[in-house]
Short mmCIF file of C-alpha atoms in Angstrom, two decimals:
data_model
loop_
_atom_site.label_atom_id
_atom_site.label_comp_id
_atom_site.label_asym_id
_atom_site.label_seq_id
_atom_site.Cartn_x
_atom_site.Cartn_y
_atom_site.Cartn_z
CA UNK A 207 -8.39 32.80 15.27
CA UNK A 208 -8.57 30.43 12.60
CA UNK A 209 -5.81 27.85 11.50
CA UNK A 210 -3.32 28.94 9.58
CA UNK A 211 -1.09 27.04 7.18
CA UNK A 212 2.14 27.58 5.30
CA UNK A 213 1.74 26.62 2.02
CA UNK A 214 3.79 26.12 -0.94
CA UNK A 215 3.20 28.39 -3.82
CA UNK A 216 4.45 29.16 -7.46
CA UNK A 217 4.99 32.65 -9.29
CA UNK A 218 1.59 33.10 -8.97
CA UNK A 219 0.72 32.81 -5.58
CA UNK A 220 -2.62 31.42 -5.87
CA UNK A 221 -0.81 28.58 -7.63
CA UNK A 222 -0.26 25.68 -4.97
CA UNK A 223 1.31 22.68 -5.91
CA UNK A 224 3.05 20.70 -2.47
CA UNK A 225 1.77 17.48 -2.66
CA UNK A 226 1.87 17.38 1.40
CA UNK A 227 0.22 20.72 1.86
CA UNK A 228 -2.67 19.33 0.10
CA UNK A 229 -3.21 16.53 2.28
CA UNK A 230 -3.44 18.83 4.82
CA UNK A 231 -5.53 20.97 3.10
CA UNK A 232 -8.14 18.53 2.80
CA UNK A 233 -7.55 17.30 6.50
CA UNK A 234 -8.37 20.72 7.76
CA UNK A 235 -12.02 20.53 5.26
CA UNK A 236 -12.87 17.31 6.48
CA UNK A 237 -12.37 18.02 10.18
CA UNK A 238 -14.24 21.20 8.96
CA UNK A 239 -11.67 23.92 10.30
CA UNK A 240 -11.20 26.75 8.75
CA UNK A 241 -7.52 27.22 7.72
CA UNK A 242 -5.92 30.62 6.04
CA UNK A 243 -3.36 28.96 3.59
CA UNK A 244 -0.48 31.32 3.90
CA UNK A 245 1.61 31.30 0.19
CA UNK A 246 4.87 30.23 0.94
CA UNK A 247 8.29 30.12 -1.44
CA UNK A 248 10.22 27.51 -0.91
CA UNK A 249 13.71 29.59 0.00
CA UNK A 250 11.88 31.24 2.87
CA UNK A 251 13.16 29.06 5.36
CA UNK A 252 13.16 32.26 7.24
CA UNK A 253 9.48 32.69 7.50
CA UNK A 254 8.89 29.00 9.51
CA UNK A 255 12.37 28.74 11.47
CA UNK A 256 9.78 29.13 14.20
CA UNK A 257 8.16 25.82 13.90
CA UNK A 258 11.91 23.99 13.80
CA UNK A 259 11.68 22.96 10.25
CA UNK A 260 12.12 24.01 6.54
CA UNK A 261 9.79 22.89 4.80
CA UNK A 262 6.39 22.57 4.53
CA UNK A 263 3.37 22.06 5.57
CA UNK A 264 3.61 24.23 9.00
CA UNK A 265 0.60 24.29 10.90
CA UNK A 266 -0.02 27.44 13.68
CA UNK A 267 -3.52 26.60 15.67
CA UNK A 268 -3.03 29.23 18.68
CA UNK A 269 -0.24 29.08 20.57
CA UNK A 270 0.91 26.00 18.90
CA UNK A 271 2.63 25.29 15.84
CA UNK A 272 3.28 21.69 14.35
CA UNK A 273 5.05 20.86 11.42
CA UNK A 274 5.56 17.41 8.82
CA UNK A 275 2.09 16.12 7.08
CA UNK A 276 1.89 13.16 9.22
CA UNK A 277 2.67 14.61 12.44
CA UNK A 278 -0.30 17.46 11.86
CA UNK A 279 -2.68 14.65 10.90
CA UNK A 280 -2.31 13.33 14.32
CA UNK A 281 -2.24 16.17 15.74
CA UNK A 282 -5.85 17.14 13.97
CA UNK A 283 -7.05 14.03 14.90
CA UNK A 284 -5.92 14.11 18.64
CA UNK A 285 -7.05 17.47 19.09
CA UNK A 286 -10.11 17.53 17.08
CA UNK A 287 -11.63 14.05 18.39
CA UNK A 288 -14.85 15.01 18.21
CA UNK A 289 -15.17 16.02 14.69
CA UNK A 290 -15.29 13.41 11.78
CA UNK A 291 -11.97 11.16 11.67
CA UNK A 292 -9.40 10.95 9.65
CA UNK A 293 -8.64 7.52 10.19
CA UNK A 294 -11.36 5.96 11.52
CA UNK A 295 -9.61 3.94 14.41
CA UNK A 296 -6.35 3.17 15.21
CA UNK A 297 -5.76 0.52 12.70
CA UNK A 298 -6.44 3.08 9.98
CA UNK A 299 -4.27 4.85 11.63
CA UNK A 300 -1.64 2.40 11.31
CA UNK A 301 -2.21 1.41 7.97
CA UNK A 302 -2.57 4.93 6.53
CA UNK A 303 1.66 4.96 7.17
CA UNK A 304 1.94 2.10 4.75
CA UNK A 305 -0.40 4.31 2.39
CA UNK A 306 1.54 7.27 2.84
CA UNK A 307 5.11 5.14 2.46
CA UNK A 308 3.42 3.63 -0.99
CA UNK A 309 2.56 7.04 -1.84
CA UNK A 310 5.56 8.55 -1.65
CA UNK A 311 8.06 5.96 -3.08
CA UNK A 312 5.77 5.18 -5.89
CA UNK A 313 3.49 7.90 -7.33
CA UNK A 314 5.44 10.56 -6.20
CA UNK A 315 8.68 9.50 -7.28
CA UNK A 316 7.11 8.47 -10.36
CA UNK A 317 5.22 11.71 -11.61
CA UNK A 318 8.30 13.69 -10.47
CA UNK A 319 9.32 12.37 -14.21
CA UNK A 320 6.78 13.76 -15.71
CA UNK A 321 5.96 17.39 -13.86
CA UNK A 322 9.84 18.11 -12.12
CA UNK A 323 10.47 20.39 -15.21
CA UNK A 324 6.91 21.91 -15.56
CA UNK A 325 7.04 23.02 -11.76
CA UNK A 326 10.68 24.19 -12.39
CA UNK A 327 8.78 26.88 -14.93
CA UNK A 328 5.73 27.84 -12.24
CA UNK A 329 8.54 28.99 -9.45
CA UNK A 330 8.89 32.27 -8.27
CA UNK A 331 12.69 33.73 -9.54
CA UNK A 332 13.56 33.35 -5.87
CA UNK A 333 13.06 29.52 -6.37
CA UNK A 334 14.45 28.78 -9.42
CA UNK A 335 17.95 28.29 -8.58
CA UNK A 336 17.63 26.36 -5.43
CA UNK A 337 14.79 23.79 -6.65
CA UNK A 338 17.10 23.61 -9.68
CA UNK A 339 20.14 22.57 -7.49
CA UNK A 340 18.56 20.97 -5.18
CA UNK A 341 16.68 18.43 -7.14
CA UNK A 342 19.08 17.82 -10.02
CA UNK A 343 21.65 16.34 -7.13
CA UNK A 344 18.87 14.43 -6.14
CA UNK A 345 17.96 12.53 -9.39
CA UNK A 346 21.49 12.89 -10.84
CA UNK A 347 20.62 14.67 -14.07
CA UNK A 348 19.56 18.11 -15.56
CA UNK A 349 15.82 18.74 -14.66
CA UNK A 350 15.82 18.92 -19.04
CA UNK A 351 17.57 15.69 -19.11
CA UNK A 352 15.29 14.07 -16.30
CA UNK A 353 11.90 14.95 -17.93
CA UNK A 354 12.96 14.35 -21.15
CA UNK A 355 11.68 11.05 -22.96
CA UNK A 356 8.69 11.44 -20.59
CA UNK A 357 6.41 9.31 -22.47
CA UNK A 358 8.39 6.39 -22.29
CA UNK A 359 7.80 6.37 -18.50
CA UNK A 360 4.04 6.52 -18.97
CA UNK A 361 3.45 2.81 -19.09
CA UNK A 362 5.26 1.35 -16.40
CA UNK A 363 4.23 4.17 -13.96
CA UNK A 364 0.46 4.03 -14.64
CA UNK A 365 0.91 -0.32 -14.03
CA UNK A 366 3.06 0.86 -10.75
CA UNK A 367 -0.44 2.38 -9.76
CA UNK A 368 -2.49 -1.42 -9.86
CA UNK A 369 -2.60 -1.74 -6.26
CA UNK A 370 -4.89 1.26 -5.94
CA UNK A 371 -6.42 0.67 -8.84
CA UNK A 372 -7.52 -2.54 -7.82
CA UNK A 373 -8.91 -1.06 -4.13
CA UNK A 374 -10.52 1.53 -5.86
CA UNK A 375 -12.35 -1.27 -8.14
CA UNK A 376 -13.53 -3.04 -4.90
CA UNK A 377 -15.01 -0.08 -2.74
CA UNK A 378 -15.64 3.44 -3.75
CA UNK A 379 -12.76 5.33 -1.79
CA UNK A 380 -9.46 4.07 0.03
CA UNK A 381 -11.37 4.70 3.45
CA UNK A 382 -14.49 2.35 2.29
CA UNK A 383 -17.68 4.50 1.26
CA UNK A 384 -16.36 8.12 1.96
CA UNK A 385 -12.89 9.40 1.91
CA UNK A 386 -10.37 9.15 4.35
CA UNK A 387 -6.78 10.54 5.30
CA UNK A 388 -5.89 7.58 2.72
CA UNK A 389 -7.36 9.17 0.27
CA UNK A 390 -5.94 12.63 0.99
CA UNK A 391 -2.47 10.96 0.71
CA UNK A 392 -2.48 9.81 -2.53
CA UNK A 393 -4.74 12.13 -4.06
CA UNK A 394 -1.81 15.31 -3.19
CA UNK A 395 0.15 13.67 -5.30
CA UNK A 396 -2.48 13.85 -8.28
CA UNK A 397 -3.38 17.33 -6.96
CA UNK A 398 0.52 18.03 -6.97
CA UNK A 399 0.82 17.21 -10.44
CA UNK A 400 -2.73 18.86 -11.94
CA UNK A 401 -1.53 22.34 -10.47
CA UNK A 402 1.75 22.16 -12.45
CA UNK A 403 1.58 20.39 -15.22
CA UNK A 404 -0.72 19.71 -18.40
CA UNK A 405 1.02 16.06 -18.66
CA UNK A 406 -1.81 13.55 -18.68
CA UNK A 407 -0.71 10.87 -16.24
CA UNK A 408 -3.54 9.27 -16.02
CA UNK A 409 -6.41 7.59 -18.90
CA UNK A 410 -9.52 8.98 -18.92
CA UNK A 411 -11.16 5.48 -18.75
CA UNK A 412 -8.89 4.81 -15.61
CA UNK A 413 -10.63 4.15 -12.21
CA UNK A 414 -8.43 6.09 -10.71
CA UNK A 415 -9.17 8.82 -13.07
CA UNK A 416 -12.79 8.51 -12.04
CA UNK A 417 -11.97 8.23 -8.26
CA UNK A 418 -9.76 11.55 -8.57
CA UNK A 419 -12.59 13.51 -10.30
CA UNK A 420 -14.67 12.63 -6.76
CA UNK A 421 -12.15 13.71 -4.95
CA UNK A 422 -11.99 17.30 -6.90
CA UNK A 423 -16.00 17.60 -5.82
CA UNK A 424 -15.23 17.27 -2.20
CA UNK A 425 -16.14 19.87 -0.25
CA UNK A 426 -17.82 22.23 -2.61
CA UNK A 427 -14.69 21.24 -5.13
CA UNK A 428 -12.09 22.66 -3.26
CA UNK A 429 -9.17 20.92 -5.08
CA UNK A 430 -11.10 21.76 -8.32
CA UNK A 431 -11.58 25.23 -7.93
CA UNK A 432 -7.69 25.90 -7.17
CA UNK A 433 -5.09 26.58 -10.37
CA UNK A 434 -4.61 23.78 -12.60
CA UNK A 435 -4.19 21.78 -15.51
CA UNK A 436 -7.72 20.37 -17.32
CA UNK A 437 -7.21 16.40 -16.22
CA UNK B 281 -17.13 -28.24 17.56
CA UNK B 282 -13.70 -26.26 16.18
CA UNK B 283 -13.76 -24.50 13.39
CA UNK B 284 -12.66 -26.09 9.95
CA UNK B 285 -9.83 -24.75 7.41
CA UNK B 286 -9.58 -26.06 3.94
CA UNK B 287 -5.99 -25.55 3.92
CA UNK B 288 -3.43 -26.22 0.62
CA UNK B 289 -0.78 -29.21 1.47
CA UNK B 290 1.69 -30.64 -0.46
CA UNK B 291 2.61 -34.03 -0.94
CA UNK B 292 3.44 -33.56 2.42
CA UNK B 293 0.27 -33.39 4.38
CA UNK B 294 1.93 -31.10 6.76
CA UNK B 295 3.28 -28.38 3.96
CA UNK B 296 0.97 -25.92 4.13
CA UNK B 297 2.02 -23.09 1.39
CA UNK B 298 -1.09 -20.46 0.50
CA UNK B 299 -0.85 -17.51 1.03
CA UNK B 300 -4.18 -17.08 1.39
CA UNK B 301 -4.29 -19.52 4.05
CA UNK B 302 -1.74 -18.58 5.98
CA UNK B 303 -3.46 -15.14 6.79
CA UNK B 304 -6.33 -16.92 7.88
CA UNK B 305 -4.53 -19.47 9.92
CA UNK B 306 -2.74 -16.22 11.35
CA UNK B 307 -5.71 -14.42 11.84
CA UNK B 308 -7.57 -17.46 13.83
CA UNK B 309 -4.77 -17.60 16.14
CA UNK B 310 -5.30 -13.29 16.42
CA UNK B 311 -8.96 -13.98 17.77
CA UNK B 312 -7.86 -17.00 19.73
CA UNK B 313 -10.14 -19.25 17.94
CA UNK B 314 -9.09 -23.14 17.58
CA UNK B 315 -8.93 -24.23 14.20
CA UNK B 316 -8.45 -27.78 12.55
CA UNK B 317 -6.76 -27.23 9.03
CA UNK B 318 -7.57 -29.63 6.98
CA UNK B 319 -5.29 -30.67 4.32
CA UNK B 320 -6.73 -29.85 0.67
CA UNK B 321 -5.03 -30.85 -2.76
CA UNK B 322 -6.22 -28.01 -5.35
CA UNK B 323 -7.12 -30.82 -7.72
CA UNK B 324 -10.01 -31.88 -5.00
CA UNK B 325 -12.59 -29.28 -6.22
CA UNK B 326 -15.22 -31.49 -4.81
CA UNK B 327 -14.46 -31.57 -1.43
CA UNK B 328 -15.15 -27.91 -1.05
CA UNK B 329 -17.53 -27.41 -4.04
CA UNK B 330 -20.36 -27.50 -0.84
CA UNK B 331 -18.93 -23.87 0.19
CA UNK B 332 -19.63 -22.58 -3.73
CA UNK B 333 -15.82 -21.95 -4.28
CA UNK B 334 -13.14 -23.88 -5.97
CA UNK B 335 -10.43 -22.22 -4.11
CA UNK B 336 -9.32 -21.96 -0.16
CA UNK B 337 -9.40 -21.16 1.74
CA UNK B 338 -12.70 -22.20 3.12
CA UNK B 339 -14.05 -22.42 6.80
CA UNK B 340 -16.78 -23.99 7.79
CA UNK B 341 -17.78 -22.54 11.57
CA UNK B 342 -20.38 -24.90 12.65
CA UNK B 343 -23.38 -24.21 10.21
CA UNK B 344 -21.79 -21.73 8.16
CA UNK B 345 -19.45 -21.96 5.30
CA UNK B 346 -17.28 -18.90 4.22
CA UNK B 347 -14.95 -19.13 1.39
CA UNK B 348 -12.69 -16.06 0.20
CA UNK B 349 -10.01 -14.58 2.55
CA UNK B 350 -10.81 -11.08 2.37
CA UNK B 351 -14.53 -12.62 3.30
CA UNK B 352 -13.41 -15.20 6.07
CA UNK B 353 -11.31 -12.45 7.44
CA UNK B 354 -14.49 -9.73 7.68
CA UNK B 355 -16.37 -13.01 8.84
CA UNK B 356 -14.73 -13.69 11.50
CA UNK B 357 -14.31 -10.01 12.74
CA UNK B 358 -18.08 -8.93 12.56
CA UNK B 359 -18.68 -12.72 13.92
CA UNK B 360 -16.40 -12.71 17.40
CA UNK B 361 -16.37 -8.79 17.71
CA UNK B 362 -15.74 -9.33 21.37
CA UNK B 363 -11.96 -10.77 20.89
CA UNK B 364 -8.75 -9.05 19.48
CA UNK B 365 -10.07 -6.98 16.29
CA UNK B 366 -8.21 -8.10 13.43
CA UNK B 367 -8.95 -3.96 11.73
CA UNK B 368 -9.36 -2.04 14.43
CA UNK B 369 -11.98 -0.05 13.28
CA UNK B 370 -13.45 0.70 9.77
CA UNK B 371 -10.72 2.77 8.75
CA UNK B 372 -8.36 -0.32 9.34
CA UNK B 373 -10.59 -2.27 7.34
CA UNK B 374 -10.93 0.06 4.69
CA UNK B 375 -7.09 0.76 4.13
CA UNK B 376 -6.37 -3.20 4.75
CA UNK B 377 -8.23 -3.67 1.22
CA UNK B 378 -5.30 -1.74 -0.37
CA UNK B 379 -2.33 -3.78 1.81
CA UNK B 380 -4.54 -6.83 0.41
CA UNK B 381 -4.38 -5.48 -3.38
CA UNK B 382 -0.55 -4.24 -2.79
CA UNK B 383 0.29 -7.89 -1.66
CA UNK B 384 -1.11 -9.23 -4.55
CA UNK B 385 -0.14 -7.24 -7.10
CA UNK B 386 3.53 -6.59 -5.67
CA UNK B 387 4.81 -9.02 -3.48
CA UNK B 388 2.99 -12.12 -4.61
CA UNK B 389 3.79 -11.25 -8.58
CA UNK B 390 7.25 -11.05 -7.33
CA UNK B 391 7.36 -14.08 -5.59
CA UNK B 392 5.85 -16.31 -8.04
CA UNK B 393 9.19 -15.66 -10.08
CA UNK B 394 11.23 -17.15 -7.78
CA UNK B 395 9.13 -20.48 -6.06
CA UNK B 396 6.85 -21.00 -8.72
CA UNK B 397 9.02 -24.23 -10.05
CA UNK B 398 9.77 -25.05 -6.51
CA UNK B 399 6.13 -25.65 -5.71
CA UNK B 400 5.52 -27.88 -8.50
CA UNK B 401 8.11 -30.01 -6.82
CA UNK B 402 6.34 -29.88 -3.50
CA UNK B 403 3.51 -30.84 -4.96
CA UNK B 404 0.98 -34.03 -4.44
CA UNK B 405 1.43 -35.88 -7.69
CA UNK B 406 -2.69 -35.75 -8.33
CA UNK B 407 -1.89 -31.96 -8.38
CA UNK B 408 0.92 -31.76 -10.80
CA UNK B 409 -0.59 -31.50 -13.97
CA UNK B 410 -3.07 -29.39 -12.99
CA UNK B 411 -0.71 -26.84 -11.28
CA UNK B 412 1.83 -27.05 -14.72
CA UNK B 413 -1.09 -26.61 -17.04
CA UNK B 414 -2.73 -23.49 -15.35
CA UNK B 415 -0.05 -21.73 -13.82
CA UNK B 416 2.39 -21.87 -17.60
CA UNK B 417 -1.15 -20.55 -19.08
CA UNK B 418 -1.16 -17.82 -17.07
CA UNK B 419 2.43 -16.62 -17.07
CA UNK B 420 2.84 -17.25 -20.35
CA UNK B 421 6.39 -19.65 -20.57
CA UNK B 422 7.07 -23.60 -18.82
CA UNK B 423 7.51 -22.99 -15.31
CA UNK B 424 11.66 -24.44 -15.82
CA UNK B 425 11.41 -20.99 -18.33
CA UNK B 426 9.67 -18.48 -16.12
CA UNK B 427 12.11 -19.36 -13.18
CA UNK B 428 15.09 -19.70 -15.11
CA UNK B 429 17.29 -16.72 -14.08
CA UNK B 430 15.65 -15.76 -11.22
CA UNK B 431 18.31 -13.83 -10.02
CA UNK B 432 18.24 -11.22 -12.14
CA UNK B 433 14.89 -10.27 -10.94
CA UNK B 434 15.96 -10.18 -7.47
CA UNK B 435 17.12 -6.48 -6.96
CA UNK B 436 13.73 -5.17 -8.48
CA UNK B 437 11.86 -7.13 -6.39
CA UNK B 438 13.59 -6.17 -3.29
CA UNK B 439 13.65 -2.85 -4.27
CA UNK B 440 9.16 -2.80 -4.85
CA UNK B 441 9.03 -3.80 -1.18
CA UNK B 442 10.44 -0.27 -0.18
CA UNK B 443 6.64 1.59 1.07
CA UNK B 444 6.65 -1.91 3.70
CA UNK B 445 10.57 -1.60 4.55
CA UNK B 446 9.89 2.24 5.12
CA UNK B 447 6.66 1.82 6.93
CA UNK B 448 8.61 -1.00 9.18
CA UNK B 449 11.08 1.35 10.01
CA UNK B 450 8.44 3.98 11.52
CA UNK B 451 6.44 1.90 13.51
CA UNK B 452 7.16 -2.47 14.39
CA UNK B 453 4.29 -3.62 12.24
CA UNK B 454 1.83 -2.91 10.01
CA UNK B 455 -0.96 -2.53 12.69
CA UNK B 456 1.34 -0.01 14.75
CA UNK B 457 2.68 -1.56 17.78
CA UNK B 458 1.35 -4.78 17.71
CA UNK B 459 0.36 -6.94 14.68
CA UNK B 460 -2.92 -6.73 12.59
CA UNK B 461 -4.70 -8.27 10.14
CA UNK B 462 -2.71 -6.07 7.68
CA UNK B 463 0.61 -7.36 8.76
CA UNK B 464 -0.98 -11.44 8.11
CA UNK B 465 -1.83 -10.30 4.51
CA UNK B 466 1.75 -9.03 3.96
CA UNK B 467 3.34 -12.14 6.14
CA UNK B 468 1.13 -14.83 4.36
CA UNK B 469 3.48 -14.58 0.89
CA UNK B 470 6.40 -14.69 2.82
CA UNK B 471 5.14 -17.56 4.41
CA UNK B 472 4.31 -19.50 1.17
CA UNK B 473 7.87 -18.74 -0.20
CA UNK B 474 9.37 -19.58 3.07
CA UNK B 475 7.09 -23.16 2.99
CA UNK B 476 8.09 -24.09 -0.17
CA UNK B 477 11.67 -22.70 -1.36
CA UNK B 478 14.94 -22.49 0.05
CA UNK B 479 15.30 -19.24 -2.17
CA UNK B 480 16.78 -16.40 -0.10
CA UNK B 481 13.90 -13.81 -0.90
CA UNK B 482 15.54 -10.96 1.24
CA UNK B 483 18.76 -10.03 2.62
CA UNK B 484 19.28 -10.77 6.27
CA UNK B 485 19.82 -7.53 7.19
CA UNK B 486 16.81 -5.70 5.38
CA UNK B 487 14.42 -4.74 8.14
CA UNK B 488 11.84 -6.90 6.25
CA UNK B 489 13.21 -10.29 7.43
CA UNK B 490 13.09 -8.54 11.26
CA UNK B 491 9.83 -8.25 11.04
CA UNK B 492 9.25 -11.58 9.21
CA UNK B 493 10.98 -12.96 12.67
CA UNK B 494 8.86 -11.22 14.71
CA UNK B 495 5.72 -12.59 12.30
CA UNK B 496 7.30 -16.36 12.89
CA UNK B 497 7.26 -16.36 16.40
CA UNK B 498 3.86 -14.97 16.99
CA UNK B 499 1.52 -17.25 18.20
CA UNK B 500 3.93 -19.85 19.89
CA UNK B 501 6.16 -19.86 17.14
CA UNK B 502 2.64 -20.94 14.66
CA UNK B 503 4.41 -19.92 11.50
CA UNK B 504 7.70 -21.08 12.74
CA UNK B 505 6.88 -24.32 13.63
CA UNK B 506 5.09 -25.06 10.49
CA UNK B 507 7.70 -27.49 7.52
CA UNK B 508 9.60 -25.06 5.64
CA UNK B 509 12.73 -23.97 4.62
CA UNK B 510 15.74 -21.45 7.11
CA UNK B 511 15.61 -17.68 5.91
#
């Protein structure tokens, strides 16, 4: 029985945008598991109540179900040992957390400027109101008034991005010469914001622009071939 | 015959205050290798010109010379493989390359804001010019100018430190439970500002300065012992 995965999806339910599903996504292709990536809507807390959480990514491999993005990459890696790693030891183990942390507090937080209202518009009805809610008490403003003035945000958030830029200048992929988990963290969030959104966050001439279009060939283009933007 | 450490010193011989030093001093004391640190003046290209670098820090292990920390550091692991890894595998190495560039880019950027003027003080007087002339060239304004109202840069610093402060409150260190050569990296700017300012870089109670405690008394208390100021 293959994997199977609950997975955040939009209107159009081949549309999936959750930056932490994606990680996963690509997890489950490098360990080379097969995975049926269930659409999901974000009010369905219903539909995972199983796996004790409300959100995803939930993960169901047989009798066992395992739920938050970093708890299912250990989980792959500790019960898939013998397929290629994720991490590559346990220091990259360790240090993919400080990855993950710099992921999330500073790409993710700072495309959420740019794509928070373009996702708001690829919801399902069912959605609407509760990302709505939900995510204009978290940033304090109107999703209109939060993505408004976009462009002004462009420069500071693409010179937030130097440290990787920098990596990816000295070696070819966050895990060295082929990707890693590293990789799959931060590229979700560039995934997460090509499925939703036409905004441009990056320059073409970027390395990271460069690195990202590798990353959309792995595995026979898997991130590629999914609904998105043109980056 | 011990190894040798072209190490930066201030007037005081016993100052020691690069960062790039520090991790190396940090991660000789990791692989339980005796080192003598020799003081250095960054005026005295000469003196390591025979290692091809104008820089430190350099090490000269019997007939070898390696300059370059991220170099001395892969030295010394693919040299003594048999004692404490400093990466713990390749994927540790890998993802230490982006701690490296987020130290950099982040925390030693930030830094240089507040203790930039307060090295010059420290400094050897053969030094001083030198260190004026190339450091106001490269941030642009006197050194009295670029640290004048350093306080008002203070919050935003604190506040780009937040992927470490969340990653240090999911596991103790950087390497997981026990410190790696990603955790020196990080610890090595704290250590210069800590060498050579009595500027209060963090708040006590930030979970930052628990784990700059922890970093101090590693070792015997190596970075602890070492002239510099309370934090």
């Amino acid at each position: 029985m293959a994997i199977k995965l609950y997975d955040l999806c939009g209107a159009e339910r081949a549309r999936r945008f959750s930056p932490y599903c994606w990680r996963i996504r690509l997890a489950l292709a490098h360990k080379g598991l097969a995975v049926e990536a269930v659409p999901w809507l974000m009010t369905d807390k219903a539909a995972i109540a199983f796996a004790g959480s409300t959100t995803v990514p939930v993960l169901v491999d047989g009798e066992r179900s395992v739920a938050d993005s970093w708890t299912i990459a250990n989980y792959l890696e500790d019960t898939y040992p013998d397929r290629p790693s994720l991490f590559e030891g346990a220091g990259g183990r360790a240090a993919s957390r400080m990855v993950a942390q710099w992921t999330e507090s500073v790409v993710h937080t700072g495309l959420a400027r740019f794509v928070m209202l373009d996702i708001y518009h690829h919801l399902d009805p069912a959605d609407r109101d509760y990302f709505r809610r939900s995510r204009e008490q978290r940033v304090g403003a109107t999703l209109e008034a939060f993505c408004a003035d976009r462009d002004r945000h462009l420069e500071s958030f693409r010179k937030s991005l130097e440290p990787l830029r920098r990596t990816l200048g000295l070696q070819k992929y966050l895990g060295g010469d082929h990707p890693l988990f590293a990789d799959y963290l931060v590229f979700g969030a560039f995934q997460w914001a090509r499925a939703i959104s036409p905004y441009q966050v990056l320059e073409g001439s970027d390395p990271i622009a460069k690195w990202r279009e590798q990353m959309l060939d792995l595995f026979d283009g898997l991130a590629r071939k999914a609904p998105g933007y043109p980056v």
